[in-house]
CSV table of C-alpha atoms in Angstrom, one decimal:
chain,number,residue,atom,x,y,z
A,41,MET,CA,70.4,107.3,131.6
A,42,PRO,CA,72.2,110.6,131.4
A,43,SER,CA,70.2,113.6,130.2
A,44,PHE,CA,72.8,114.4,127.6
A,45,GLU,CA,75.4,112.5,125.6
A,46,PRO,CA,78.8,112.5,127.4
A,47,VAL,CA,81.4,115.0,126.2
A,48,ARG,CA,83.8,112.6,124.5
A,49,ALA,CA,86.8,115.0,124.6
A,50,ILE,CA,86.6,115.0,128.4
A,51,THR,CA,86.1,111.3,128.8
A,52,ARG,CA,89.2,110.8,126.5
A,53,GLY,CA,91.2,113.4,128.5
A,54,LEU,CA,90.3,111.8,131.8
A,55,THR,CA,91.3,108.2,130.3
A,56,VAL,CA,94.7,109.6,129.3
A,57,LEU,CA,95.3,111.4,132.6
A,58,ARG,CA,94.5,108.2,134.5
A,59,LEU,CA,96.8,106.1,132.3
A,60,VAL,CA,99.7,108.6,132.7
A,61,SER,CA,99.1,108.5,136.5
A,62,GLU,CA,99.0,104.6,136.5
A,63,GLN,CA,101.8,103.8,134.1
A,64,SER,CA,104.2,106.7,134.3
A,65,PRO,CA,106.7,107.0,132.8
A,66,ILE,CA,104.8,106.2,129.5
A,67,THR,CA,105.2,107.3,125.9
A,68,ALA,CA,102.6,108.7,123.7
A,69,THR,CA,102.7,105.6,121.6
A,70,ASP,CA,102.1,103.3,124.5
A,71,LEU,CA,99.3,105.7,125.8
A,72,ALA,CA,97.6,105.6,122.4
A,73,ARG,CA,97.7,101.8,122.6
A,74,ALA,CA,96.4,101.6,126.1
A,75,ALA,CA,93.6,104.2,125.6
A,76,LYS,CA,92.7,102.7,122.2
A,77,LEU,CA,92.9,106.2,120.6
A,78,PRO,CA,94.7,107.6,117.6
A,79,GLN,CA,98.2,108.8,118.5
A,80,PRO,CA,97.6,112.3,117.2
A,81,THR,CA,94.6,112.7,119.5
A,82,VAL,CA,96.6,111.5,122.5
A,83,VAL,CA,99.4,114.0,121.6
A,84,ARG,CA,96.8,116.8,121.6
A,85,ILE,CA,95.4,115.6,124.9
A,86,LEU,CA,98.9,115.5,126.5
A,87,GLU,CA,99.7,119.0,125.4
A,88,THR,CA,96.4,120.2,126.8
A,89,LEU,CA,97.1,118.4,130.1
A,90,ILE,CA,100.7,119.9,130.3
A,91,GLU,CA,99.3,123.4,129.7
A,92,ALA,CA,96.8,122.8,132.5
A,93,GLY,CA,99.6,121.7,134.7
A,94,TYR,CA,98.6,118.1,135.4
A,95,VAL,CA,101.1,116.3,133.1
A,96,TYR,CA,104.8,117.1,132.4
A,97,ARG,CA,107.2,115.8,129.8
A,98,ARG,CA,110.1,114.0,131.3
A,99,THR,CA,113.7,114.9,130.7
A,100,ASP,CA,114.1,112.1,128.2
A,101,GLY,CA,111.6,114.1,125.9
A,102,VAL,CA,109.5,111.0,125.0
A,103,THR,CA,107.8,109.9,128.2
A,104,PHE,CA,105.3,111.7,130.5
A,105,GLY,CA,104.4,111.8,134.1
A,106,VAL,CA,101.8,113.5,136.3
A,107,THR,CA,102.5,116.6,138.5
A,108,ALA,CA,101.6,117.2,142.1
A,109,ARG,CA,98.6,119.2,140.9
A,110,THR,CA,96.8,115.8,140.2
A,111,LYS,CA,96.5,115.5,144.0
A,112,LEU,CA,94.0,118.3,144.0
A,113,LEU,CA,91.6,116.2,142.0
A,114,SER,CA,91.0,114.0,145.1
A,115,ASN,CA,90.6,116.8,147.7
A,116,GLY,CA,86.9,116.6,147.7
A,117,TYR,CA,86.8,112.8,147.9
A,118,ASP,CA,85.1,111.6,151.2
A,119,GLY,CA,85.6,107.8,151.5
A,120,THR,CA,82.8,107.6,154.0
A,121,SER,CA,80.3,109.4,151.8
A,122,ARG,CA,81.2,107.1,149.0
A,123,LEU,CA,80.8,104.0,151.2
A,124,LEU,CA,77.4,105.3,152.3
A,125,GLN,CA,76.3,105.9,148.7
A,126,LEU,CA,77.2,102.4,147.7
A,127,ALA,CA,76.1,100.6,151.0
A,128,GLU,CA,72.6,102.3,151.6
A,129,PRO,CA,70.6,100.5,149.0
A,130,LEU,CA,72.3,97.2,149.8
A,131,ILE,CA,71.7,97.6,153.5
A,132,GLU,CA,68.0,98.3,152.8
A,133,ASN,CA,67.8,95.1,150.6
A,134,LEU,CA,69.3,93.3,153.4
A,135,ARG,CA,66.7,94.5,155.8
A,136,ALA,CA,64.0,93.4,153.3
A,137,GLU,CA,65.6,89.9,153.0
A,138,ILE,CA,66.3,89.0,156.6
A,139,GLY,CA,63.7,91.2,158.3
A,140,TRP,CA,66.0,92.7,160.9
A,141,PRO,CA,67.9,96.1,161.1
A,142,SER,CA,71.5,96.7,160.5
A,143,ASN,CA,74.3,99.2,161.4
A,144,LEU,CA,77.2,100.2,159.3
A,145,ALA,CA,80.1,101.3,161.3
A,146,THR,CA,83.6,102.7,160.6
A,147,LEU,CA,86.6,103.3,162.8
A,148,GLU,CA,87.2,106.8,164.1
A,149,ASP,CA,90.1,107.2,166.5
A,150,ASP,CA,89.3,104.7,169.4
A,151,ALA,CA,85.7,104.0,168.6
A,152,MET,CA,83.4,102.7,166.0
A,153,VAL,CA,80.9,105.3,164.6
A,154,ILE,CA,77.5,104.3,163.2
A,155,VAL,CA,77.5,106.0,159.8
A,156,TYR,CA,74.3,104.3,158.6
A,157,THR,CA,71.4,102.6,160.3
A,158,ASN,CA,68.0,101.4,159.6
A,159,ARG,CA,67.2,100.2,163.1
A,160,ASN,CA,64.2,102.5,163.6
A,161,ALA,CA,62.6,101.5,160.2
A,162,LYS,CA,59.5,99.5,159.6
A,163,GLY,CA,58.0,99.5,163.1
A,164,LEU,CA,61.0,98.0,165.0
A,165,SER,CA,62.7,100.6,167.2
A,166,ILE,CA,65.9,99.8,168.9
A,167,PRO,CA,67.7,102.6,170.9
A,168,GLY,CA,70.5,104.1,169.0
A,169,ARG,CA,71.4,106.9,166.7
A,170,LEU,CA,73.2,107.8,163.6
A,171,GLY,CA,76.6,109.2,164.4
A,172,ALA,CA,76.8,107.4,167.7
A,173,ARG,CA,80.3,106.3,168.9
A,174,ILE,CA,80.2,102.7,170.2
A,175,PRO,CA,83.1,100.8,171.9
A,176,LEU,CA,85.6,98.7,170.1
A,177,LEU,CA,85.9,96.0,172.7
A,178,ALA,CA,82.2,95.4,173.5
A,179,THR,CA,80.6,95.5,170.0
A,180,GLY,CA,80.7,92.9,167.2
A,181,VAL,CA,81.6,95.7,164.7
A,182,GLY,CA,84.5,96.8,167.0
A,183,ILE,CA,85.9,93.3,167.4
A,184,MET,CA,85.8,92.7,163.6
A,185,GLN,CA,87.5,96.0,163.0
A,186,LEU,CA,90.3,95.1,165.6
A,187,ALA,CA,90.6,91.6,164.2
A,188,GLY,CA,91.2,93.0,160.7
A,189,LEU,CA,94.2,95.2,161.8
A,190,ALA,CA,97.8,94.3,161.1
A,191,PRO,CA,99.7,93.2,164.3
A,192,ASP,CA,101.5,96.6,164.7
A,193,ALA,CA,98.4,98.6,164.1
A,194,LEU,CA,96.4,96.4,166.5
A,195,GLN,CA,99.1,96.7,169.2
A,196,ALA,CA,99.0,100.5,168.9
A,197,GLN,CA,95.1,100.6,168.9
A,198,LEU,CA,95.1,98.4,172.1
A,199,GLU,CA,97.7,100.6,173.8
A,200,ARG,CA,95.5,103.7,173.3
A,201,LEU,CA,92.4,101.9,174.6
A,202,ARG,CA,94.3,100.8,177.7
A,203,GLN,CA,95.0,104.5,178.5
A,204,SER,CA,91.3,105.4,178.0
A,205,LYS,CA,88.9,106.2,181.0
A,206,GLU,CA,85.8,105.2,179.1
A,207,ILE,CA,84.0,102.4,180.9
A,208,TRP,CA,83.8,100.1,177.8
A,209,ASP,CA,87.4,100.6,177.2
A,210,ALA,CA,88.7,100.1,180.7
A,211,SER,CA,86.5,97.2,181.9
A,212,PRO,CA,88.7,94.3,182.8
A,213,GLU,CA,85.9,91.9,181.8
A,214,LEU,CA,86.2,93.0,178.1
A,215,TRP,CA,90.0,92.6,178.2
A,216,GLU,CA,89.8,89.1,179.6
A,217,GLY,CA,90.1,86.7,176.7
A,218,LEU,CA,90.3,89.4,174.2
A,219,ASP,CA,93.1,87.6,172.2
A,220,GLU,CA,90.8,84.6,172.0
A,221,ARG,CA,87.8,86.6,170.8
A,222,LEU,CA,89.9,88.2,168.2
A,223,ALA,CA,91.2,84.8,167.0
A,224,THR,CA,87.7,83.4,166.9
A,225,ALA,CA,86.5,86.4,164.9
A,226,ARG,CA,89.2,86.0,162.3
A,227,GLN,CA,88.6,82.3,162.0
A,228,ASN,CA,84.8,82.6,161.8
A,229,GLY,CA,84.6,85.8,159.9
A,230,TYR,CA,81.9,87.2,162.2
A,231,ALA,CA,81.6,88.3,165.8
A,232,PHE,CA,78.9,89.0,168.5
A,233,ALA,CA,78.6,92.0,170.8
A,234,HIS,CA,79.6,91.3,174.3
A,235,GLU,CA,76.8,90.2,176.7
A,236,ARG,CA,77.6,92.8,179.3
A,237,TYR,CA,77.3,95.5,176.8
A,238,LEU,CA,73.9,94.2,175.5
A,239,ASP,CA,72.7,94.0,179.0
A,240,ALA,CA,73.6,97.5,179.9
A,241,VAL,CA,72.6,99.2,176.7
A,242,TYR,CA,69.7,97.1,175.5
A,243,GLN,CA,68.5,95.4,178.6
A,244,SER,CA,69.3,92.2,177.0
A,245,GLN,CA,66.4,92.6,174.5
A,246,ILE,CA,68.7,91.9,171.5
A,247,TRP,CA,71.8,90.2,170.2
A,248,ALA,CA,74.0,91.5,167.4
A,249,VAL,CA,76.3,89.9,164.9
A,250,ALA,CA,78.8,91.6,162.7
A,251,VAL,CA,80.9,90.9,159.6
A,252,PRO,CA,83.8,93.0,158.2
A,253,ILE,CA,83.8,94.9,154.9
A,254,ILE,CA,87.3,94.1,153.4
A,255,VAL,CA,88.9,95.9,150.5
A,256,ASP,CA,92.4,94.9,149.3
A,257,GLY,CA,93.0,93.1,152.6
A,258,GLN,CA,92.1,96.0,154.8
A,259,THR,CA,88.9,96.2,156.9
A,260,VAL,CA,87.4,99.5,156.0
A,261,ALA,CA,84.1,99.1,158.0
A,262,ALA,CA,81.8,96.5,159.6
A,263,LEU,CA,78.2,95.7,159.2
A,264,SER,CA,76.0,94.3,161.9
A,265,SER,CA,72.5,93.0,162.2
A,266,LEU,CA,70.4,93.3,165.4
A,267,VAL,CA,67.9,90.6,166.4
A,268,LEU,CA,65.3,90.5,169.1
A,269,ARG,CA,66.1,87.7,171.6
A,270,GLY,CA,62.5,86.6,171.8
A,271,ALA,CA,62.4,85.8,168.1
A,272,GLY,CA,63.8,82.3,168.3
A,273,PRO,CA,66.9,80.3,168.9
A,274,ARG,CA,70.0,82.2,168.1
A,275,GLN,CA,71.7,79.5,166.0
A,276,ARG,CA,68.6,79.1,163.9
A,277,LEU,CA,68.3,82.8,163.3
A,278,LEU,CA,72.1,83.1,162.7
A,279,ASP,CA,71.9,80.5,160.1
A,280,GLY,CA,69.4,82.4,158.2
A,281,ILE,CA,70.9,85.9,158.7
A,282,LEU,CA,74.7,85.3,158.3
A,283,PRO,CA,74.7,84.3,154.6
A,284,ALA,CA,72.8,87.5,153.5
A,285,LEU,CA,74.9,89.6,155.8
A,286,ARG,CA,78.1,88.3,154.3
A,287,ARG,CA,76.8,88.5,150.8
A,288,THR,CA,76.0,92.2,151.5
A,289,SER,CA,79.3,92.9,153.0
A,290,ALA,CA,81.1,91.3,150.0
A,291,THR,CA,79.0,93.2,147.5
A,292,ILE,CA,79.8,96.6,149.2
A,293,ALA,CA,83.6,95.6,149.3
A,294,SER,CA,83.6,94.6,145.6
A,295,GLN,CA,82.0,97.9,144.5
A,296,LEU,CA,84.6,99.8,146.6
A,297,ALA,CA,87.4,97.8,145.2
A,298,ALA,CA,86.2,98.3,141.6
A,299,GLU,CA,86.5,102.0,142.1
A,300,ALA,CA,89.8,101.8,143.9
């Protein structure tokens, strides 16, 4: 609950500004109808926004649009920070539900970056760190990110990886059968980390499964869960983990989409 009652004039002004931005060119009459406000109130708000430099009256004299100054309102927005704010409690709930830690990763240049992890929580320590860059071709989150790219974007991303000197980008073993791995990831909606990578980084102690976070058809991040190999048969554990992992991913995506 807020400490104080919201300032109604500000909320009305923001509503009108949003509607002008979304529906421009628009008249004051249509704005009043869309905002469910009296037309004299809308006119006063429009005059205020014009004076502040965010709205202008078009040459026809009756419709309004937004100015370039409105772009300044998004300068402080950090998509990753908002993703983290929405995702953190959901990922913690996922940990409580399935009993295994998770990583949230986003694409940065030619690697995935871990932007949130609870892998060291509750007595289960698995090597890794927040902010670590992990390879696209070798990890489940990387494969899901690649699988979600449009064909042209995927081709460009792979061309950059082919020029990389990093071991996990250049390894022929990871390129072999890549098209099939991507097709399988798209079909199944999840992907596993490559066994060679798990052997080298985790000494085969774990396996990891990842799902995409998709907003408006675009993969904006990927969420993975990490499981100790000795905990039981993979398929049995996967059957228990995957529905919760997918549900968490879908909830994060829906919250991001609602804001967008």
